[in-house]
Amino acid sequence: MNAHAAKTLRFCSEGSPEGFDPGQFTSGTTFDASAETIYNRLVQFERGGTHVEPGLAEKWEVSTDGLVYTFKLRKGVKFHTTDFFKPSRDFNADDVVFTFDRMVNKENPFRKAYATEFPYATDMGMDDNLAKVEKVDDYTVKFTLKKVDAPFLQNMAMSFASILSAEYADKLLKAGKPTEINTAPIGTGPFIFKSYQKDSVIRYVANKNYWKKADLKLDGLVFSITSDAAVRAQKLKAGECDVVAHPKPADLAGLKEDAKLKIMSQSGFNLGYVSYNTTKKPLDNLMVRQALDMAINKKAILDAVYQGAGQAATNPMPPTQWSYNTTLKDAAYSPEKAKELLKKAGVAEGTEVTLWALPVQRPYNPNGKLMAEMIQADWKKIGINGKITTYEWGEYLKRGKAGEHDVILLGWTGDNGDPDNWLGTLLSCDAIGGNNYSRWCNKEFNDAVMKGKQVTDIKERTKLYMKAQEVFKKEVPFTTVAHSTVHVPMRKEVDGFKVSPFGLFSFYGVSLK
């Protein structure tokens, strides 16, 4: 192997990206292959953390009423030069305006030519709340909101907010090839896209003109797409990959024994949970939810499903999230007490509820089928018959959002480090029909969360979120099960890799010894 080839890092990823235009998609698999390699955002999360730092914007100001964000842009940033595009100018305000106008304005000419949706911008209400995006001068952009959105800066650091080239978009529009923005991407990021073969390989080369020279430690990057976790583990052992995504808990012991490998781990910024449809009998009764909750043997689930790669969850967000309420405790595991509660609630022995089992392996739940079977056995002991049901993943989510289930297994990985991304996204009244599968709408909880979004003082927000978590714990709209530990196995030569709290894979700043 020559010295030059040694500088190419090979990553065994778990699947093919949906495309290379991050605004159009929501999956981490896609963001790894696009946002984390090809693009930058105005502000970015520090590698391995949730702290927001400057990106394409060197600094920003927020108006006293919290409605206007003014970003001062970095000068001298170059877009990628490739065989299909040569930029005639540096990055400037036009690129920022184009990127966001296309997401929120259905009349944008490029969006009309290439009709597509922007699910993240829509789900977060950005298309409703963004009054305007204006170019003040070549290196100043002003965003005006209709109402205060405390996590706005965190949201701007998320993958979907990656900045595209307005000049490249114009060229594609004139050539009548707008869809190429998604297949032949141009960004300002650390790696330049070279080629892609679906379900096989993506190749990138280092961007030698990158504005943040210190992050350039590789000559090339290859994503070797390998959907089978066992095969990813074999490729790592054989030296065909330097880093692998999402190992199976069962494979970890074997990888740990290999002297050529190391495994980085950290408690995941995620949550696996059991959601009760509070609009259906008997789950509309708090005593019934309390009974089902205390009858689940979490310790047994942690051992069998997570195999030591998880910690018991108490709150609807992980302990590493700021404003996490450390004073709350789970109800003790007690089938006896659960039986008494059901009797008090007038629930007949043998009552049936549907129990939906996750059909896919997710970071927050490595084995949904086994978890459902264990919960079914726990509930049988208290006279409740859980009828296990499942569907294909897309169908499962669609039917769950429509409220067809009694009880459904689900989970979440945080997107942006803000408490609203857990409490608001999973449990607010607005999220019913979206990610609030409990269909639970509690005024006291909701008022606290809505207010938390509209004040910017961290102390004040923390107080509101602590209160919301107390209400959640008292009302049990779902049983929190576990935060899974994230493991990233790699060759010992890999240096400087950091595990992302958002479950993403970034290779800028990484080198091969």
mmCIF file of C-alpha atoms in Angstrom, residues 275-292 341-342 344-347 351-353 384 403 405-407 437-442 474-478:
data_model
loop_
_atom_site.group_PDB
_atom_site.id
_atom_site.type_symbol
_atom_site.label_atom_id
_atom_site.label_comp_id
_atom_site.label_asym_id
_atom_site.label_seq_id
_atom_site.Cartn_x
_atom_site.Cartn_y
_atom_site.Cartn_z
ATOM 1 C CA SER A 275 -46.332 4.599 23.945
ATOM 2 C CA TYR A 276 -49.941 4.272 25.244
ATOM 3 C CA ASN A 277 -52.751 5.574 23.034
ATOM 4 C CA THR A 278 -54.468 7.709 25.695
ATOM 5 C CA THR A 279 -57.585 8.181 23.538
ATOM 6 C CA LYS A 280 -58.502 4.467 23.714
ATOM 7 C CA LYS A 281 -60.146 2.561 26.551
ATOM 8 C CA PRO A 282 -58.832 1.365 29.008
ATOM 9 C CA LEU A 283 -55.613 3.349 28.342
ATOM 10 C CA ASP A 284 -57.395 6.664 28.852
ATOM 11 C CA ASN A 285 -57.436 5.734 32.567
ATOM 12 C CA LEU A 286 -54.276 6.857 34.423
ATOM 13 C CA MET A 287 -54.441 3.873 36.842
ATOM 14 C CA VAL A 288 -54.276 1.468 33.874
ATOM 15 C CA ARG A 289 -51.213 3.228 32.414
ATOM 16 C CA GLN A 290 -49.547 3.179 35.845
ATOM 17 C CA ALA A 291 -50.272 -0.547 36.165
ATOM 18 C CA LEU A 292 -48.879 -1.415 32.718
ATOM 19 C CA LEU A 341 -54.562 -0.902 40.311
ATOM 20 C CA LEU A 342 -56.252 -2.748 37.437
ATOM 21 C CA LYS A 344 -59.477 -0.620 41.208
ATOM 22 C CA ALA A 345 -59.850 0.669 37.636
ATOM 23 C CA GLY A 346 -62.437 -2.064 36.938
ATOM 24 C CA VAL A 347 -60.389 -3.762 34.223
ATOM 25 C CA THR A 351 -58.548 -7.739 28.675
ATOM 26 C CA GLU A 352 -56.800 -7.520 25.294
ATOM 27 C CA VAL A 353 -54.701 -4.627 23.978
ATOM 28 C CA ILE A 384 -53.590 -8.244 30.329
ATOM 29 C CA GLY A 403 -53.734 6.328 16.098
ATOM 30 C CA HIS A 405 -52.659 1.147 17.871
ATOM 31 C CA ASP A 406 -53.406 0.633 21.555
ATOM 32 C CA VAL A 407 -49.726 0.410 22.539
ATOM 33 C CA TYR A 437 -48.190 8.614 19.223
ATOM 34 C CA SER A 438 -49.779 8.728 22.706
ATOM 35 C CA ARG A 439 -52.213 11.340 21.334
ATOM 36 C CA TRP A 440 -51.797 12.889 24.767
ATOM 37 C CA CYS A 441 -52.668 16.567 25.146
ATOM 38 C CA ASN A 442 -52.164 17.888 28.672
ATOM 39 C CA LYS A 474 -47.173 11.751 36.878
ATOM 40 C CA GLU A 475 -49.409 11.144 33.833
ATOM 41 C CA VAL A 476 -47.463 8.264 32.150
ATOM 42 C CA PRO A 477 -48.368 8.821 28.463
ATOM 43 C CA PHE A 478 -45.529 6.411 27.744
#
